[in-house]
Amino acid sequence: MESEQPRLSLRHISKSYSGNRVLSDVSLDVRAGEIHALLGENGAGKSTLMKILMGMDEIRQSGGFEGEILLDGEPVQIDSPKRAHELGVCMVHQELMLVNGFTVAENIRVGREPVKRIGRGERDAACLPIDFSRLREQAKTALERLHVELDGDMPIAELPVTQMQFVEIAREVDRPGIRLLILDEPTAVLNDEEAECLLDRMARLKQSGLSILFITHRLGEVLRCCDRITVLRDGAVAGRAESGKTSAAAIAEMMIGKRLLAIHTSERISFGEPTEEPVLQLNGFWADLPGERVERLDLEVRRGEILGLGGLSGQGKIGFANGLMGLCPSGGVVILDGRELSLGDAGSVLRAGFGFVSEDRRRVGLLSGSSIEENIAIPAMLNFGRFLRRVGPVQMIDRRAMRANALEFIHALDIRCTGPDQPAGMLSGGNQQKVCVAQALTLRPRILLVSEPTRGIDIGAKHLLLNVLLRLNREQGITIVFTSSELQELRSVCDRIAIISRGRVAGILPPDAPEAEFGLMMSGLDVKRSGV
Amino acid sequence: MKQSLIARVGLPRIIIFAFLLLLLALCVLTKQDLGAITGDVIVRFGMNGILALSMFPSILCGAGLNFGVPIGVIAGLVGGLLSVEFGMTGFGGVAAACLFSVPIAVAFGYLYGKLLNTVKGNEIVVGNYISYAAVSLMCIFWLLMPFTNPAITWPIRGTGVRTTVTLEGFYDGLLNDTLSFTVLGVKIPTLLLAAFALACVLIWLFSRSKTGLLMKAAGENPMYAAAAGISVDAMRLKGIILSTLLAAVGIVIYSQSYGFYQLYNAPLNMAFAPVAAVLLGGATTRTVKIRHVIIGTFLFQAIITVAMPVANQLAPDGGLAEVARIIVSNGIILYALMQSGGERK
Ligand SMILES: Nc1ncnc2c1ncn2[C@@H]1O[C@H](COP(=O)(O)OP(=O)(O)OP(=O)(O)O)[C@@H](O)[C@H]1O
Ligand SMILES: [Mg+2]
């Protein structure tokens, strides 16, 4: 039957990275006009499978793969991303792929810049000057279709990840002749409303006959917009389902092989309820993080609490932690335990007792070429002199202590790796995130600033991580400032949630406030409720 | 399962090694003195080693290949001339040459590093320009320097530094000859190799020290470094200073083996061999291991050394042999630069 022919068939795909088998005998069909969800734990092999489909260099250089790819019934050899594009296969990568020196608009149209026609006759477009005003127009339309407001002339390097993600999506969704669109965790960095826009757009693309392969860790999205589901576990297909006939719990069980218990907001054992006493006071704090400007923050963080920072992207919630760490120009009065903190240098802030997990693990959080153990140890080594031993006049690294520490965290956070000496860049996205958290915890901070710690993490790991944060708070009394785009997540662990809008605190709500109230506050409407 | 041999060693090294074997086969065919050639290879390996090692800290700290080697070389030459000026001979002379050059190299490295910190990303171009400028400037200073030892000054004028200062009677070949022994017709320059080995061990230890690790972090990802509280500029500065220092010591070791201090325009070409060597060895502009320095220096020097007698034989006409030598050595440098992608993980 002609019409039943799948748009894409993957047949018996297997792949090893230097002897380490990451995919074994994976087969998968995607129908025309279908949104197909590809699910699985961190490191299950989802991104690897998609990279094979895109003919990424990484795959060829590490020895290629076994198996067959059929597009609309025809076997195809995809040996480069260029070939994939020619065949109408496009992908939004999990790790952003943007040209750093370009502006937003240039990035969206990169490789397909509109040109000015000079004279008559056909001329090779490569020799014609770029029509920048048209380029800006086209980029603007592409962004508007996603309901994103972004200045097309902004240099891309200055944007926060959320917005970069939109640029990347706009670039791919906009390609002509596209048959299959691959989205590798596009919603990981988005908040609920932004994700909703994207899902909307996907539904419309689907109606136009496009097939979409969608990777996500958010099961709600899957049930709402996907037609069929394939679950990978340890590189093999663990199950398939139709989204109409299954539930989030059933999928989760397929993914991790066991049932998840609800996050238990355990009682505060040794430290009691958070006091009213402020540990950190911000007066007129500002931070100039492009795209996430903090205008003026007046906020008190109470000793022993978990304070959530929520809000739409671009409103400044990310700017707080980055500004405090001195990663962007910042100023204002910051008082820690009654003493004013000097801003501008990450070292002195860390030594004052802060720990920091960046929302941007690729660029700020990790040394991707260095081992896991070094990644975890370096800040603590520099600022607290840990993992060192003196040999005469020089301080040598205490490899054994460093390894012991890494092993402890690999165990506690369930970091899936071949060992503490594996380069961090080789880990799957979620496991890289865990390394970042381990790095902050190694500082033994009194106040932990975490931004989007569960971004790109599978449900099992997310569960584990939120529990770790809760335990740190409950058992060791660590104060946590938890920035997240996921309101549900904030509500499940925070004591108070501050909503940041237009670079200011729009209000502070208790976690059990009705959802509508959060929504109102985020949208910037005036809601009189604070001092909870 | 292990990775394939080719993947682990890297194709470039296999190609160069095959080329080396081919040259050796030609040596045998043309009935060359293999013992003498091998001895030459070992000496050149030892005398160029520390210069190549000077690439290590600069790559580690994120400044990339150090095309500013001539700056360190100038510091080493000044130190060396001072030791000759004071008439110091033997081990004392070599030690003094190294010691005298330390403060000069640190000062030069500091200034050069400060400059490189303002032009991040363009180190290679700027390094080359600065080297040219420094060498040209020194051409004037060599003439004006108040040396008085007749071993250094121009014979008739009695002032200014000669183009080459011989080390005969001071410490010519000291490390090459002391404690050397001969096996199978090959002379092993024990102390020369030991000096290189010692430098490698010291730098390896450095890379495992606190400063070394922080330097690597600053070089690999400046944003990570900033968030961890590492001062990226300070680390880069330290890396450049160390690199300059190694180049200074490297030229002293090189010269005592060569027998002369070469001045004026000679330092200008000192950057290419070390750069080519580490690239051949598998380093990239961002990553380097001691192993790359050792393997690369050996391969590079071996090819150049072995190619010469072969070229002489195949083209007995003196001019042609010289041309062949230049083609081979520059060809290898070019090939090495093409390989700057380096070893694949
Ligand atoms: N370049 C590489 N070299 C070696 N191993 C790799 C490489 N890339 C990925 N891996 C390994 O392959 C496995 C699958 O990784 P992959 O990135 O496909 O996971 P994923 O399912 O996308 O996970 P996540 O949800 O965290 O993104 C992991 O165990 C990872 O460590
Ligand atoms: Mg992935």
PDB file of N, CA and C in Angstrom, chain A residues 346-347 350 363-370 374-375 378-379 381-383 388 395-397 399, chain B residues 1 3 205 207-211 213-214 216-217 220-221 223-224 226-230 344-345:
ATOM      1  N   ALA A 346      34.338  36.329  40.543  1.00  0.00           N
ATOM      2  CA  ALA A 346      33.702  35.074  40.916  1.00  0.00           C
ATOM      3  C   ALA A 346      34.400  34.428  42.116  1.00  0.00           C
ATOM      4  N   GLY A 347      35.726  34.538  42.141  1.00  0.00           N
ATOM      5  CA  GLY A 347      36.480  33.898  43.212  1.00  0.00           C
ATOM      6  C   GLY A 347      36.040  34.361  44.587  1.00  0.00           C
ATOM      7  N   LEU A 350      32.611  33.022  45.484  1.00  0.00           N
ATOM      8  CA  LEU A 350      32.645  31.604  45.844  1.00  0.00           C
ATOM      9  C   LEU A 350      33.225  31.427  47.246  1.00  0.00           C
ATOM     10  N   ARG A 363      28.971  26.316  27.746  1.00  0.00           N
ATOM     11  CA  ARG A 363      29.919  27.417  27.629  1.00  0.00           C
ATOM     12  C   ARG A 363      30.526  27.814  28.962  1.00  0.00           C
ATOM     13  N   VAL A 364      29.743  27.742  30.027  1.00  0.00           N
ATOM     14  CA  VAL A 364      30.247  28.239  31.306  1.00  0.00           C
ATOM     15  C   VAL A 364      30.516  27.096  32.281  1.00  0.00           C
ATOM     16  N   GLY A 365      29.687  26.075  32.213  1.00  0.00           N
ATOM     17  CA  GLY A 365      29.736  25.060  33.261  1.00  0.00           C
ATOM     18  C   GLY A 365      30.852  24.053  33.158  1.00  0.00           C
ATOM     19  N   LEU A 366      31.313  23.775  31.947  1.00  0.00           N
ATOM     20  CA  LEU A 366      32.195  22.618  31.785  1.00  0.00           C
ATOM     21  C   LEU A 366      33.466  22.919  31.002  1.00  0.00           C
ATOM     22  N   LEU A 367      34.500  22.132  31.343  1.00  0.00           N
ATOM     23  CA  LEU A 367      35.667  22.020  30.480  1.00  0.00           C
ATOM     24  C   LEU A 367      35.453  20.732  29.717  1.00  0.00           C
ATOM     25  N   SER A 368      34.995  20.831  28.467  1.00  0.00           N
ATOM     26  CA  SER A 368      34.545  19.585  27.846  1.00  0.00           C
ATOM     27  C   SER A 368      35.691  18.643  27.511  1.00  0.00           C
ATOM     28  N   GLY A 369      36.902  19.172  27.348  1.00  0.00           N
ATOM     29  CA  GLY A 369      38.006  18.270  27.033  1.00  0.00           C
ATOM     30  C   GLY A 369      38.668  17.658  28.253  1.00  0.00           C
ATOM     31  N   SER A 370      38.318  18.146  29.436  1.00  0.00           N
ATOM     32  CA  SER A 370      38.979  17.665  30.644  1.00  0.00           C
ATOM     33  C   SER A 370      38.140  16.596  31.329  1.00  0.00           C
ATOM     34  N   GLU A 374      38.470  16.442  37.143  1.00  0.00           N
ATOM     35  CA  GLU A 374      39.046  17.789  37.131  1.00  0.00           C
ATOM     36  C   GLU A 374      37.951  18.836  37.090  1.00  0.00           C
ATOM     37  N   ASN A 375      36.940  18.593  36.278  1.00  0.00           N
ATOM     38  CA  ASN A 375      35.811  19.511  36.206  1.00  0.00           C
ATOM     39  C   ASN A 375      35.204  19.761  37.570  1.00  0.00           C
ATOM     40  N   ILE A 378      38.129  21.663  40.186  1.00  0.00           N
ATOM     41  CA  ILE A 378      38.902  22.894  39.983  1.00  0.00           C
ATOM     42  C   ILE A 378      38.448  24.104  40.819  1.00  0.00           C
ATOM     43  N   PRO A 379      37.148  24.445  40.857  1.00  0.00           N
ATOM     44  CA  PRO A 379      36.792  25.623  41.660  1.00  0.00           C
ATOM     45  C   PRO A 379      37.142  25.474  43.139  1.00  0.00           C
ATOM     46  N   MET A 381      39.465  23.625  44.372  1.00  0.00           N
ATOM     47  CA  MET A 381      40.920  23.635  44.492  1.00  0.00           C
ATOM     48  C   MET A 381      41.438  25.054  44.534  1.00  0.00           C
ATOM     49  N   LEU A 382      40.933  25.863  43.618  1.00  0.00           N
ATOM     50  CA  LEU A 382      41.424  27.231  43.531  1.00  0.00           C
ATOM     51  C   LEU A 382      41.025  28.045  44.759  1.00  0.00           C
ATOM     52  N   ASN A 383      39.755  27.916  45.155  1.00  0.00           N
ATOM     53  CA  ASN A 383      39.251  28.845  46.155  1.00  0.00           C
ATOM     54  C   ASN A 383      39.383  28.368  47.586  1.00  0.00           C
ATOM     55  N   LEU A 388      44.895  19.391  47.206  1.00  0.00           N
ATOM     56  CA  LEU A 388      46.275  19.773  46.968  1.00  0.00           C
ATOM     57  C   LEU A 388      47.151  19.165  48.038  1.00  0.00           C
ATOM     58  N   GLN A 395      52.625  23.458  45.077  1.00  0.00           N
ATOM     59  CA  GLN A 395      51.401  22.756  45.409  1.00  0.00           C
ATOM     60  C   GLN A 395      51.052  21.815  44.273  1.00  0.00           C
ATOM     61  N   MET A 396      51.115  20.523  44.576  1.00  0.00           N
ATOM     62  CA  MET A 396      50.782  19.531  43.561  1.00  0.00           C
ATOM     63  C   MET A 396      49.342  19.084  43.779  1.00  0.00           C
ATOM     64  N   ILE A 397      48.778  18.543  42.708  1.00  0.00           N
ATOM     65  CA  ILE A 397      47.405  18.064  42.807  1.00  0.00           C
ATOM     66  C   ILE A 397      47.378  16.729  43.516  1.00  0.00           C
ATOM     67  N   ARG A 399      45.845  13.737  43.348  1.00  0.00           N
ATOM     68  CA  ARG A 399      44.971  13.000  42.425  1.00  0.00           C
ATOM     69  C   ARG A 399      44.054  12.045  43.165  1.00  0.00           C
TER      70      ARG A 399
ATOM     71  N   MET B   1      37.430  -3.748  23.742  1.00  0.00           N
ATOM     72  CA  MET B   1      37.974  -3.503  22.404  1.00  0.00           C
ATOM     73  C   MET B   1      38.848  -2.264  22.401  1.00  0.00           C
ATOM     74  N   GLN B   3      40.896   0.828  20.302  1.00  0.00           N
ATOM     75  CA  GLN B   3      40.810   1.561  19.050  1.00  0.00           C
ATOM     76  C   GLN B   3      41.850   1.005  18.090  1.00  0.00           C
ATOM     77  N   LEU B 205      55.620  17.664  35.637  1.00  0.00           N
ATOM     78  CA  LEU B 205      55.228  17.899  37.031  1.00  0.00           C
ATOM     79  C   LEU B 205      54.442  19.202  37.144  1.00  0.00           C
ATOM     80  N   SER B 207      52.571  20.480  34.934  1.00  0.00           N
ATOM     81  CA  SER B 207      51.210  20.322  34.420  1.00  0.00           C
ATOM     82  C   SER B 207      50.330  19.608  35.443  1.00  0.00           C
ATOM     83  N   ARG B 208      50.944  18.965  36.410  1.00  0.00           N
ATOM     84  CA  ARG B 208      50.152  18.299  37.435  1.00  0.00           C
ATOM     85  C   ARG B 208      50.133  19.100  38.731  1.00  0.00           C
ATOM     86  N   SER B 209      50.619  20.315  38.672  1.00  0.00           N
ATOM     87  CA  SER B 209      50.546  21.169  39.855  1.00  0.00           C
ATOM     88  C   SER B 209      49.270  21.986  39.788  1.00  0.00           C
ATOM     89  N   LYS B 210      49.008  22.678  40.865  1.00  0.00           N
ATOM     90  CA  LYS B 210      47.816  23.518  40.911  1.00  0.00           C
ATOM     91  C   LYS B 210      47.829  24.534  39.774  1.00  0.00           C
ATOM     92  N   THR B 211      48.942  25.256  39.662  1.00  0.00           N
ATOM     93  CA  THR B 211      49.017  26.279  38.626  1.00  0.00           C
ATOM     94  C   THR B 211      48.834  25.669  37.240  1.00  0.00           C
ATOM     95  N   LEU B 213      47.177  22.990  36.331  1.00  0.00           N
ATOM     96  CA  LEU B 213      45.786  22.602  36.057  1.00  0.00           C
ATOM     97  C   LEU B 213      44.908  23.832  35.817  1.00  0.00           C
ATOM     98  N   LEU B 214      45.124  24.855  36.641  1.00  0.00           N
ATOM     99  CA  LEU B 214      44.330  26.071  36.460  1.00  0.00           C
ATOM    100  C   LEU B 214      44.651  26.728  35.123  1.00  0.00           C
ATOM    101  N   LYS B 216      45.540  25.138  32.459  1.00  0.00           N
ATOM    102  CA  LYS B 216      44.861  24.350  31.430  1.00  0.00           C
ATOM    103  C   LYS B 216      43.382  24.735  31.356  1.00  0.00           C
ATOM    104  N   ALA B 217      42.776  24.918  32.535  1.00  0.00           N
ATOM    105  CA  ALA B 217      41.356  25.290  32.554  1.00  0.00           C
ATOM    106  C   ALA B 217      41.150  26.638  31.881  1.00  0.00           C
ATOM    107  N   GLU B 220      41.479  26.193  28.153  1.00  0.00           N
ATOM    108  CA  GLU B 220      40.456  25.386  27.489  1.00  0.00           C
ATOM    109  C   GLU B 220      39.120  26.119  27.395  1.00  0.00           C
ATOM    110  N   ASN B 221      38.701  26.727  28.473  1.00  0.00           N
ATOM    111  CA  ASN B 221      37.419  27.426  28.446  1.00  0.00           C
ATOM    112  C   ASN B 221      37.464  28.647  29.355  1.00  0.00           C
ATOM    113  N   MET B 223      35.464  30.963  29.865  1.00  0.00           N
ATOM    114  CA  MET B 223      34.239  31.283  30.599  1.00  0.00           C
ATOM    115  C   MET B 223      34.097  30.415  31.842  1.00  0.00           C
ATOM    116  N   TYR B 224      34.461  29.144  31.707  1.00  0.00           N
ATOM    117  CA  TYR B 224      34.481  28.274  32.881  1.00  0.00           C
ATOM    118  C   TYR B 224      35.449  28.847  33.902  1.00  0.00           C
ATOM    119  N   ALA B 226      36.493  31.857  34.340  1.00  0.00           N
ATOM    120  CA  ALA B 226      36.005  33.069  34.989  1.00  0.00           C
ATOM    121  C   ALA B 226      34.981  32.717  36.071  1.00  0.00           C
ATOM    122  N   ALA B 227      34.115  31.749  35.775  1.00  0.00           N
ATOM    123  CA  ALA B 227      33.089  31.388  36.751  1.00  0.00           C
ATOM    124  C   ALA B 227      33.690  30.652  37.941  1.00  0.00           C
ATOM    125  N   ALA B 228      34.865  30.068  37.757  1.00  0.00           N
ATOM    126  CA  ALA B 228      35.498  29.366  38.872  1.00  0.00           C
ATOM    127  C   ALA B 228      36.400  30.296  39.662  1.00  0.00           C
ATOM    128  N   GLY B 229      36.525  31.544  39.210  1.00  0.00           N
ATOM    129  CA  GLY B 229      37.353  32.500  39.927  1.00  0.00           C
ATOM    130  C   GLY B 229      38.799  32.531  39.482  1.00  0.00           C
ATOM    131  N   ILE B 230      39.099  31.866  38.360  1.00  0.00           N
ATOM    132  CA  ILE B 230      40.468  31.887  37.848  1.00  0.00           C
ATOM    133  C   ILE B 230      40.662  33.172  37.051  1.00  0.00           C
ATOM    134  N   ARG B 344      43.100  12.918  16.841  1.00  0.00           N
ATOM    135  CA  ARG B 344      41.657  12.837  17.068  1.00  0.00           C
ATOM    136  C   ARG B 344      41.381  11.984  18.271  1.00  0.00           C
ATOM    137  N   LYS B 345      40.360  12.401  18.987  1.00  0.00           N
ATOM    138  CA  LYS B 345      39.971  11.611  20.149  1.00  0.00           C
ATOM    139  C   LYS B 345      39.212  10.375  19.697  1.00  0.00           C
TER     140      LYS B 345
END
